[in-house]
Coordinates of C-alpha atoms and ligand atoms in Angstrom, one line a residue:
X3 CA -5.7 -17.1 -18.8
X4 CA -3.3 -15.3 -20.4
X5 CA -2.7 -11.6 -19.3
X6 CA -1.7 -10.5 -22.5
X7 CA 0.3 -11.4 -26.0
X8 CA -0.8 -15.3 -25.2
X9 CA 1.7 -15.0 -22.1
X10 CA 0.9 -15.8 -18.3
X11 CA 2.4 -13.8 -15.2
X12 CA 3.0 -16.2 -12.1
X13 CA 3.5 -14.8 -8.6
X14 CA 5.9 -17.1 -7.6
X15 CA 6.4 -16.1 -3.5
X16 CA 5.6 -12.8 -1.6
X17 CA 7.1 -11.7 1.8
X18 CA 6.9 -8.3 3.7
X19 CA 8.0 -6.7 7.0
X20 CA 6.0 -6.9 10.0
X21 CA 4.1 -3.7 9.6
X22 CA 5.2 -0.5 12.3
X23 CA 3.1 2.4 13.0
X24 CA 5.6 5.1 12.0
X25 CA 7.6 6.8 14.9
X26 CA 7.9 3.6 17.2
X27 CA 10.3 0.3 16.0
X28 CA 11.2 1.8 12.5
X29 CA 12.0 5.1 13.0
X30 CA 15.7 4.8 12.8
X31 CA 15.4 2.9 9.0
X32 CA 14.7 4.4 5.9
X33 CA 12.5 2.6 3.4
X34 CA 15.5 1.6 1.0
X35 CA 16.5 -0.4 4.3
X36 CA 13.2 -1.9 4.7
X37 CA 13.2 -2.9 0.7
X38 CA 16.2 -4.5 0.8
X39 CA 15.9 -6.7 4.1
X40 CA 12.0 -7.4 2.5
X41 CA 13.5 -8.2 -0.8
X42 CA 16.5 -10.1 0.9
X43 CA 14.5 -12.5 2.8
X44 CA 12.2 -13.1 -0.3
X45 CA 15.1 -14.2 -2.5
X46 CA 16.0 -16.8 0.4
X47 CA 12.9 -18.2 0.9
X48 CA 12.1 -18.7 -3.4
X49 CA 15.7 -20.0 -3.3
X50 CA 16.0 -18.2 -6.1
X51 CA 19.6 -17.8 -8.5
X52 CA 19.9 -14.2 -8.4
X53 CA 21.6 -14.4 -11.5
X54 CA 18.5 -15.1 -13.1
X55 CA 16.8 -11.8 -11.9
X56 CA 15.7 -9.7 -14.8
X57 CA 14.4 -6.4 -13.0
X58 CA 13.1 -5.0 -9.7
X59 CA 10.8 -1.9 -10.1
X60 CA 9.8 -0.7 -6.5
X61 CA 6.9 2.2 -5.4
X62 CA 7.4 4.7 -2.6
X63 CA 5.3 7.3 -2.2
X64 CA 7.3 9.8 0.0
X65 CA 10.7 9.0 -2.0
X66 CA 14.2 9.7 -0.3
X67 CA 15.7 12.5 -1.9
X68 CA 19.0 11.1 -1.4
X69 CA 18.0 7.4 -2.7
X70 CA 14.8 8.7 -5.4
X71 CA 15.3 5.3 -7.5
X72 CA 14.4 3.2 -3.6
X73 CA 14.3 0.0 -6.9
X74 CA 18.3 0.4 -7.9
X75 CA 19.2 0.2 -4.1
X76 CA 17.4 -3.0 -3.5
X77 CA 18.9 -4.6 -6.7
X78 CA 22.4 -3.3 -5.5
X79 CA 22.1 -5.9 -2.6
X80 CA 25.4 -7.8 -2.2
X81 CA 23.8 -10.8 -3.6
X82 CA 22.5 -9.3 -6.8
X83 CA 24.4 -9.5 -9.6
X84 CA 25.3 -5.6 -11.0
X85 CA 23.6 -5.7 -14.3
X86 CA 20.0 -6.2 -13.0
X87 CA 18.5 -2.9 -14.0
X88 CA 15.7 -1.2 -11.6
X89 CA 13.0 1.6 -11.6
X90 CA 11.0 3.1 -9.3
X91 CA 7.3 3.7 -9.8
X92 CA 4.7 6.1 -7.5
X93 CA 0.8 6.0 -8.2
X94 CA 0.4 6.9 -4.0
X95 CA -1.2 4.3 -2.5
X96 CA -1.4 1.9 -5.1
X97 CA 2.6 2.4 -6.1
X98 CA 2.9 -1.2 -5.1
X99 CA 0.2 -2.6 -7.5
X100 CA 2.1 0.1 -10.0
X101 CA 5.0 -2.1 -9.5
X102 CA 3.9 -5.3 -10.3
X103 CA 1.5 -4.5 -12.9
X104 CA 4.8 -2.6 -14.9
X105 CA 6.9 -5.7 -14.1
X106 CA 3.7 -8.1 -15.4
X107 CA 4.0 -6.2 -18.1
X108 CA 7.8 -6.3 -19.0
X109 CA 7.4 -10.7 -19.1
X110 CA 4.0 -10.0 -21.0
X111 CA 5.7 -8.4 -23.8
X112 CA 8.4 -10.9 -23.3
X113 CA 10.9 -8.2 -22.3
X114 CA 11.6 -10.3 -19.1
X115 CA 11.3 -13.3 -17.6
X116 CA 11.9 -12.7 -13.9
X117 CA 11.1 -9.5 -12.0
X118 CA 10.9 -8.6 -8.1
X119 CA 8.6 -6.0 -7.3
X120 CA 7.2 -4.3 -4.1
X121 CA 7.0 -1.6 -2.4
X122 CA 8.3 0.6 1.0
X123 CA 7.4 3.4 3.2
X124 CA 9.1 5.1 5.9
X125 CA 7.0 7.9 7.0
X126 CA 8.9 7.9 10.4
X127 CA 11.8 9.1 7.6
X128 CA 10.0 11.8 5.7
X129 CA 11.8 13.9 4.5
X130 CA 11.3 17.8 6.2
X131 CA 11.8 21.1 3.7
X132 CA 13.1 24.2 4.4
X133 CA 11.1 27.3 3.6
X134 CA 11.8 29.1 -0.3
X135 CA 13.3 32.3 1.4
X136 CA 15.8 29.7 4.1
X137 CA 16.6 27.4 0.9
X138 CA 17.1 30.8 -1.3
X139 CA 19.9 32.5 1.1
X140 CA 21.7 29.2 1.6
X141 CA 22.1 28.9 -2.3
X142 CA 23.1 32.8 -2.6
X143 CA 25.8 32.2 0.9
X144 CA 27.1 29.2 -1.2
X145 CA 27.1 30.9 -4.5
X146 CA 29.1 34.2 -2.6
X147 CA 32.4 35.0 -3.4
X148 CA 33.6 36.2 -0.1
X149 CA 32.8 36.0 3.7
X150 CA 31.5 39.5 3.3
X151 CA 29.0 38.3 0.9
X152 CA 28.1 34.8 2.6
X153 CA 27.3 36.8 5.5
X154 CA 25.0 38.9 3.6
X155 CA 23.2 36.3 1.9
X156 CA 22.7 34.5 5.2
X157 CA 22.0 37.8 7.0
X158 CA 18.3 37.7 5.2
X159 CA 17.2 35.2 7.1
X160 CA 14.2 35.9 9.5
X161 CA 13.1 33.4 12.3
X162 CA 9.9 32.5 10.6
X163 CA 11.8 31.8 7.5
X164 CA 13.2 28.6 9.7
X165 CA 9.9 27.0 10.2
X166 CA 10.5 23.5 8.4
X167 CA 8.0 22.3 5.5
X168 CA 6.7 18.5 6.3
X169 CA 4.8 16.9 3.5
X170 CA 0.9 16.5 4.4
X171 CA -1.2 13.8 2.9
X172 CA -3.4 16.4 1.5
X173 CA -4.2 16.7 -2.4
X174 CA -1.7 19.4 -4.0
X175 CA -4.8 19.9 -6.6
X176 CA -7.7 20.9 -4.1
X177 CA -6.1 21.1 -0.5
X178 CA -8.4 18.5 1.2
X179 CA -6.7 16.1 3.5
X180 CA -7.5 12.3 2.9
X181 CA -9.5 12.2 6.4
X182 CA -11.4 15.0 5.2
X183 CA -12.0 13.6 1.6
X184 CA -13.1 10.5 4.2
X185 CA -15.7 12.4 6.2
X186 CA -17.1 14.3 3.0
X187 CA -17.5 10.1 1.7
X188 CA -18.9 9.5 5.1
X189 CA -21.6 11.8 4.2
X190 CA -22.3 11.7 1.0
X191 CA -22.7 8.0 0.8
X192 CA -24.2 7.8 4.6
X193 CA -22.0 5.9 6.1
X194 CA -23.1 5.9 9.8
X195 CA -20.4 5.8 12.9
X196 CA -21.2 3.0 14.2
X197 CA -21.2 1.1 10.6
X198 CA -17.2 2.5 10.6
X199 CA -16.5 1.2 14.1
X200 CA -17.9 -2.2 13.5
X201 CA -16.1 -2.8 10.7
X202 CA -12.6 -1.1 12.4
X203 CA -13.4 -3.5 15.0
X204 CA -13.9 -6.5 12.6
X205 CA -10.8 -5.4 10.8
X206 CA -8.7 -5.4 14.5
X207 CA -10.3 -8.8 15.3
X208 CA -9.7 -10.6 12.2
X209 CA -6.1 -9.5 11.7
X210 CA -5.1 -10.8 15.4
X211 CA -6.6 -13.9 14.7
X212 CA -4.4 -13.9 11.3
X213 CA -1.6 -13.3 13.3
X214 CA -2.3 -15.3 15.9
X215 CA -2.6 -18.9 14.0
X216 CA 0.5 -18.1 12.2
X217 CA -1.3 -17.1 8.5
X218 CA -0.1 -13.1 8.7
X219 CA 3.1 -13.9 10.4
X220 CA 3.7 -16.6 7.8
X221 CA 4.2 -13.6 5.5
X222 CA 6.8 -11.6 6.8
X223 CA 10.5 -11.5 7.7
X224 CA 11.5 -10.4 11.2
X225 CA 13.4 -7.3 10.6
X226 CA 16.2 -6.9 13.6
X227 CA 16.3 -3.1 14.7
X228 CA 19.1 -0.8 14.8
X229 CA 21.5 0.1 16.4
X230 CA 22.0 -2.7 18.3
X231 CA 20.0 -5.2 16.5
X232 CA 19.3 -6.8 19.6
X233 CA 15.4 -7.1 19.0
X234 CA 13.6 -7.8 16.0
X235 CA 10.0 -7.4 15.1
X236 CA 7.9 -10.0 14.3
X237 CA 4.5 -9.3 14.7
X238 CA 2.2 -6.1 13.2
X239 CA 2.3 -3.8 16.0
X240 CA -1.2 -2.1 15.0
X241 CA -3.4 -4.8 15.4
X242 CA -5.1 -4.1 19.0
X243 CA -6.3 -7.6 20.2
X244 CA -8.0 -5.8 22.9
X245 CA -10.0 -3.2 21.4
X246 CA -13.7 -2.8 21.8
X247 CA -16.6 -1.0 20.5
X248 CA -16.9 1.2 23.7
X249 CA -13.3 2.4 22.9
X250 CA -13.6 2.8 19.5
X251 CA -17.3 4.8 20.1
X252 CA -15.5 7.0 23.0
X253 CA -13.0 8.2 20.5
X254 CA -13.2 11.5 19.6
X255 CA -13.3 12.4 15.3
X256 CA -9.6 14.1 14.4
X257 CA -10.8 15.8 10.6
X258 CA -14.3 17.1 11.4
X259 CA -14.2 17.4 15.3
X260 CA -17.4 19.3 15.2
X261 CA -19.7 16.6 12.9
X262 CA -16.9 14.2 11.8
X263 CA -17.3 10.6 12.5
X264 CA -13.7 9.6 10.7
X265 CA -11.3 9.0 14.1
X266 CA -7.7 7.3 14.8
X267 CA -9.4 4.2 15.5
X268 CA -11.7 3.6 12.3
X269 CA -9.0 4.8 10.1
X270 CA -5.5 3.5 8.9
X271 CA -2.6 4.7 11.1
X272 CA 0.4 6.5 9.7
X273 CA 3.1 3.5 9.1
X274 CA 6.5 2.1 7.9
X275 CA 7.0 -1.3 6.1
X276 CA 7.9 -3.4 3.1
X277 CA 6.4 -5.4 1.2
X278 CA 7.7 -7.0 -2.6
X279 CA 7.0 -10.2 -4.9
X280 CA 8.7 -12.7 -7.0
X281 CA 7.2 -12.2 -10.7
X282 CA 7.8 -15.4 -13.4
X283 CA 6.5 -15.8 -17.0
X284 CA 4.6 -18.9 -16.4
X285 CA 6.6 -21.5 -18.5
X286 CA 10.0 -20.1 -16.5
X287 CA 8.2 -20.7 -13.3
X288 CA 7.7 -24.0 -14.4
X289 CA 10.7 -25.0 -16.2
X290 CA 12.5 -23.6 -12.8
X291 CA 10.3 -26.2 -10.7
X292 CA 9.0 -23.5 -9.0
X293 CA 4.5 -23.8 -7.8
X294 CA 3.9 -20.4 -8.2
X295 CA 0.9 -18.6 -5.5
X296 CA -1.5 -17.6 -8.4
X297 CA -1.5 -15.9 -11.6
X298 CA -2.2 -12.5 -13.0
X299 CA -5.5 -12.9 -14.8
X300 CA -6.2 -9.2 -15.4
X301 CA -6.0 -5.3 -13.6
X302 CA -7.7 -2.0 -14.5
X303 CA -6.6 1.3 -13.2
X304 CA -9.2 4.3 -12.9
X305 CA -9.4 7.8 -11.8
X306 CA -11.9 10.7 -10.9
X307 CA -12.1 14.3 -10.0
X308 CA -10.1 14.6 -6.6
X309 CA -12.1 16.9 -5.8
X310 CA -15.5 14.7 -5.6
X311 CA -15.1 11.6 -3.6
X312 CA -11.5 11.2 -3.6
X313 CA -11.3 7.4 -2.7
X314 CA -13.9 6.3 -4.7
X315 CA -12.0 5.1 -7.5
X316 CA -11.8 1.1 -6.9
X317 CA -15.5 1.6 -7.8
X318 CA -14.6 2.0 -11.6
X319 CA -11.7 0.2 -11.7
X320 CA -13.4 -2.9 -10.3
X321 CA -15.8 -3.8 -13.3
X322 CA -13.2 -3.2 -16.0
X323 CA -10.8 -6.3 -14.3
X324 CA -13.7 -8.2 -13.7
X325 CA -14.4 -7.8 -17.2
X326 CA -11.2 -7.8 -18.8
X327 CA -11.1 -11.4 -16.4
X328 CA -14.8 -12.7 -18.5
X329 CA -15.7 -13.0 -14.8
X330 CA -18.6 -11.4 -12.4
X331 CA -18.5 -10.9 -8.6
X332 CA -20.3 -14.4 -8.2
X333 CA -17.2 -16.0 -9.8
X334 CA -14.7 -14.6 -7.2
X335 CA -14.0 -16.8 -4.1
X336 CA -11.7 -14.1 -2.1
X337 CA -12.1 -9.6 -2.3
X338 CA -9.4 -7.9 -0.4
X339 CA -9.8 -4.1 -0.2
X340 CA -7.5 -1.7 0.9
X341 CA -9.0 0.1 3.6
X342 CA -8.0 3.5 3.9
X343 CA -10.2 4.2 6.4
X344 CA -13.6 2.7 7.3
X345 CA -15.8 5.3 5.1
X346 CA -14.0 4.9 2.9
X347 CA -14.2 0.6 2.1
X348 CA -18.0 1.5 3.4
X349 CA -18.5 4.2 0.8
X350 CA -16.6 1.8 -2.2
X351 CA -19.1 -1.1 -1.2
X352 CA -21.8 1.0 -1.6
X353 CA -20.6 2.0 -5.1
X354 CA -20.4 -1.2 -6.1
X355 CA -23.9 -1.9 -5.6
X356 CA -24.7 1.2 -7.4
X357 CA -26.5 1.4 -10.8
X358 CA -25.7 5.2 -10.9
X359 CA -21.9 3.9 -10.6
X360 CA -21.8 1.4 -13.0
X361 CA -23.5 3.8 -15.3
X362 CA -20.4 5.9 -14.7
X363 CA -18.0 2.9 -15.3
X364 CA -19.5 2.3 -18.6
X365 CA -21.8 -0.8 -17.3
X366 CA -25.2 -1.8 -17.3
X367 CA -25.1 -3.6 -14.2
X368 CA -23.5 -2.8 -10.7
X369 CA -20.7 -4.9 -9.7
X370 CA -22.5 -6.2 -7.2
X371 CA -22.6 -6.7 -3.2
X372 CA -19.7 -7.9 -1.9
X373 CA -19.9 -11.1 0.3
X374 CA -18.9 -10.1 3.9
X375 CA -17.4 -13.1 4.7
X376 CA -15.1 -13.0 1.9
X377 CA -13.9 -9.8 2.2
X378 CA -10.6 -8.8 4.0
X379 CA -10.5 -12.2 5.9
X380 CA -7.3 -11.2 7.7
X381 CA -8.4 -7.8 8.3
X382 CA -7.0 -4.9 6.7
X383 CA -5.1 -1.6 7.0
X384 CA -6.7 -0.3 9.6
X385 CA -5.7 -3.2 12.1
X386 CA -2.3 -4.4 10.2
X387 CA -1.1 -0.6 9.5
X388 CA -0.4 1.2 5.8
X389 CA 2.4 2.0 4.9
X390 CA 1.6 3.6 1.4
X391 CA 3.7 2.4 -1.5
X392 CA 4.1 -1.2 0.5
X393 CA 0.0 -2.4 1.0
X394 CA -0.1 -3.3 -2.7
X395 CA 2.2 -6.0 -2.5
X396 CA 1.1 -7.1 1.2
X397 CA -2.5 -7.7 -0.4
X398 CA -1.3 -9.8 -3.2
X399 CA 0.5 -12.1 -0.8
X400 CA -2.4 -12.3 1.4
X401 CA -5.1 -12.9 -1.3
X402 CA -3.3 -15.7 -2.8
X403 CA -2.1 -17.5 0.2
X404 CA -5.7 -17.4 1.8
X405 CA -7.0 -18.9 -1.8
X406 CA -4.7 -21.3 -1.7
X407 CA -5.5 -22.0 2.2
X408 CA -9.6 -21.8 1.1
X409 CA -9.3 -24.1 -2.1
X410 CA -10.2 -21.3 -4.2
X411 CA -9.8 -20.1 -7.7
X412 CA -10.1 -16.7 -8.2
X413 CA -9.5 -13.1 -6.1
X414 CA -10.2 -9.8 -6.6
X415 CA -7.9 -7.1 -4.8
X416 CA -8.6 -3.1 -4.9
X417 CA -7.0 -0.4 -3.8
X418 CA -8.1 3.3 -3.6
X419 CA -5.3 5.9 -3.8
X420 CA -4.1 9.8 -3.6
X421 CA -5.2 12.0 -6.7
X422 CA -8.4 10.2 -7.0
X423 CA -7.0 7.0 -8.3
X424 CA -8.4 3.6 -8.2
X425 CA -6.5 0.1 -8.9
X426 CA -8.2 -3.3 -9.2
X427 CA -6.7 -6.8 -10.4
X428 CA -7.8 -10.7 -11.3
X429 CA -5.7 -13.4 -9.5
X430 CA -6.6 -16.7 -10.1
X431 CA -4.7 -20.0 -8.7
X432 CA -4.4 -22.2 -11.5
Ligands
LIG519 C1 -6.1 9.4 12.2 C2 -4.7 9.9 12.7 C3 -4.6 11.4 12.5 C4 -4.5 9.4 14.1 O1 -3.3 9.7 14.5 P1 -2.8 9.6 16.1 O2 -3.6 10.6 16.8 O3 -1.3 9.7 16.1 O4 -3.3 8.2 16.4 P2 -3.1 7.3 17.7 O5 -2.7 6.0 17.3 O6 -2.2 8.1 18.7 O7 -4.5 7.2 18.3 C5 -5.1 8.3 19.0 C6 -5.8 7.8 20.2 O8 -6.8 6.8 19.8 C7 -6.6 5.6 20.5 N1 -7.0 4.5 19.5 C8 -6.7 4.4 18.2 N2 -7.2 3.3 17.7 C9 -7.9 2.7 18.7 C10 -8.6 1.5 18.8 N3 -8.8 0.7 17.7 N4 -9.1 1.1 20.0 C11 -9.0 1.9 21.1 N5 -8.3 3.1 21.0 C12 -7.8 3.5 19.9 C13 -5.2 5.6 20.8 O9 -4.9 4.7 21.8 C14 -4.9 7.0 21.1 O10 -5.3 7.2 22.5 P3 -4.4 8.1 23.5 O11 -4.5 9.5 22.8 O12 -5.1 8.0 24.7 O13 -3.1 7.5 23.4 C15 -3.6 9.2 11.8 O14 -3.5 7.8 12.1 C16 -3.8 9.4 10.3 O15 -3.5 10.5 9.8 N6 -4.4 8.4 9.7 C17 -4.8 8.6 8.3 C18 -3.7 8.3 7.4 C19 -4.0 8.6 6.0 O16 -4.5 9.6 5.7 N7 -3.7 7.6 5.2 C20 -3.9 7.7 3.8 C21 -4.9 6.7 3.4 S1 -4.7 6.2 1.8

């Protein structure tokens, strides 16, 4: 089906990194280095004439501010030809999906023809602020006309004025943090403990399996590590083969520690990675001899009130691509969610079997209940690791290869994100 203006999107190939949690194997790399080995290994594997490139648009979420447009650095790879032009997209989590859906759209129109798009995270790299006061006498000792005057300028500083400014992954608009925004889901939708642990359990148990018959790793390039580039990693180092519901119940809840039930282990970790795709228009992908994964049959974005139940938003995004598809939940074969945190998938399943929600959507009917053993058959965030502008592009890869693997036809991805946002997309094989 075409995904608009009688054209069809293919996704030709996807690759990623091997997914770190952030402080241990990639914390000497910046994203724009994880892009471009990502983007580097995709190119080789598609065999693909970079020459025929048309684009590369790229989501971060915590941008460099030395390297804000991460896109233009991966197309300046030594093997891309200069003129391929490159923009950057954020939409928080879903900066990925942002990506791909902007470069669908660009061979849609018929702009383009070929596009790479993907996205990266460093948050072992974020970058740290200086306070308004510190920032304020380093411009006025730069802006002085003599010593006497630098000294001046500098001489305002106090000690608390040199107290550095991290970025928190809390919502500018109302403050909460997104493991408070999960317990408040938790609640509201009554998502029990244990119900969070099982499926942070399920999610660890199905990603080592993924990983250990080869279908993860199958999907990423081994990135080597600096400095010495000695070692390279190769596997997700998240997934905890080992854990267990005793550990997981023993763990103590890190955003409500009073009545919380939201803890390290039933949420997503903090992470670094890459993770990009090789976009067609159909007939190139075809007169190029190339099989693509899947196509782009349709994609919805949504949003609500941060302030209410801030991941909630795949809820009413869902319906709209299953509709703008002219399919229902019965008709999909594969659901990959991104899971934030446990609640959070728990609360979004919940809302999808809600007439109230689908009221809210604009539907009569509730999407539906999801099938359990189609949904996130590899596992999911919280085993594999998240790193924020990159899952988009990992679930894309994954959906379609385990289609492919399963014999189906059609997949439906969704991904909650910062600001109250909600993505959803169509894929269908052939
Ligand atoms: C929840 C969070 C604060 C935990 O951070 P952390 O404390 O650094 O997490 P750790 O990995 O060190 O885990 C804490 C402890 O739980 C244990 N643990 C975590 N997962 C476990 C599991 N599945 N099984 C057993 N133990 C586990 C760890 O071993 C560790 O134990 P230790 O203290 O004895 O070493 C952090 O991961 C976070 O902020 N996640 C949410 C990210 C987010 O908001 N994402 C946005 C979503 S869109």
């Amino acid at each position: 089906m075409p995904l608009a203006n009688g054209k069809r999107v293919a996704i030709v190939a996807g690759v990623r990194t091997p997914f770190s949690k952030s402080g241990t194997l990639y914390r000497r790399m910046t994203a724009v280095e994880l892009a471009r080995s990502c983007v580097a290994e995709l190119v080789q594997r598609s065999e693909l004439d970079t020459s025929i490139i048309d684009g590369v648009v790229f989501g971060t979420v915590v941008p460099s501010v030395l390297a804000p447009n991460i896109a233009r650095e991966v197309s300046l790879l030594p093997h891309f030809p200069k003129g391929v032009q490159a923009f950057s997209v954020s939409r928080a989590c879903a900066s990925a999906n942002q990506a791909i859906t902007d470069a669908a759209d660009q061979i849609a129109l018929g702009h383009t023809h070929v596009m790479i798009a993907g996205g990266a995270e460093s948050l072992s790299m974020v970058p740290i602020l200086h306070s308004a006061r510190f920032a304020e006498a380093l411009m006025g000792a730069s802006r002085a006309k003599s010593l006497g005057g630098r000294i001046k300028a500098l001489g305002q500083i106090r000690p608390r004025d040199l107290i550095p400014i991290t970025p928190a992954i809390a919502e500018p608009s109302t403050g909460e943090t997104m493991g408070e925004s999960a317990e408040k889901m938790a609640k509201i939708n009554g998502i029990s403990r244990e119900e969070q642990d099982e499926f942070a359990l399920r999610s660890h148990r199905l990603a080592a399996a993924g990983t250990a018959d080869g279908r993860l790793t199958a999907e990423m390039a081994p990135v080597w590590i600096p400095p010495k580039y000695e070692t390279a990693a190769t596997v997700d180092n998240g997934v905890r083969t080992d854990t267990t519901l005793e550990q997981l119940k023993a763990l103590k809840p890190v955003f409500d520690r009073r009545y919380g039930s939201v803890t390290a282990g039933n949420s997503s970790p903090l992470t670094d990675g890459a993770a990009a795709v090789l976009l067609m228009s159909a007939e190139r992908a075809e007169a190029l001899g190339y099989e693509p994964l899947g196509y782009i049959r349709s994609y919805a974005y949504a949003a609500l009130d941060p302030g209410e139940q801030l991941l909630q938003a795949p809820v009413l995004a869902a319906p709209v691509a299953l509709q703008r598809a002219g399919l229902a939940l019965p008709d999909i074969d594969l659901v990959e969610m991104h899971e934030a945190f446990a609640a959070q998938v728990l609360s979004n399943l919940r809302g999808f079997e809600s007439p109230e929600w689908a009221a809210r959507a604009g539907f009569s009917t509730p999407v539906g209940t999801v099938d359990r053993a189609r949904l996130n058959v590899m596992g999911g965030s919280i085993a594999l690791g998240h790193p924020f502008g990159a899952t988009g592009a990992r679930i894309t890869t994954t959906l379609l290869n385990e289609l492919h693997r399963r014999g189906g036809q059609f997949g439906l991805m969704t991904v909650c994100a910062a600001g109250g946002m909600g993505f959803a997309m169509v894929v269908e094989r052939r």
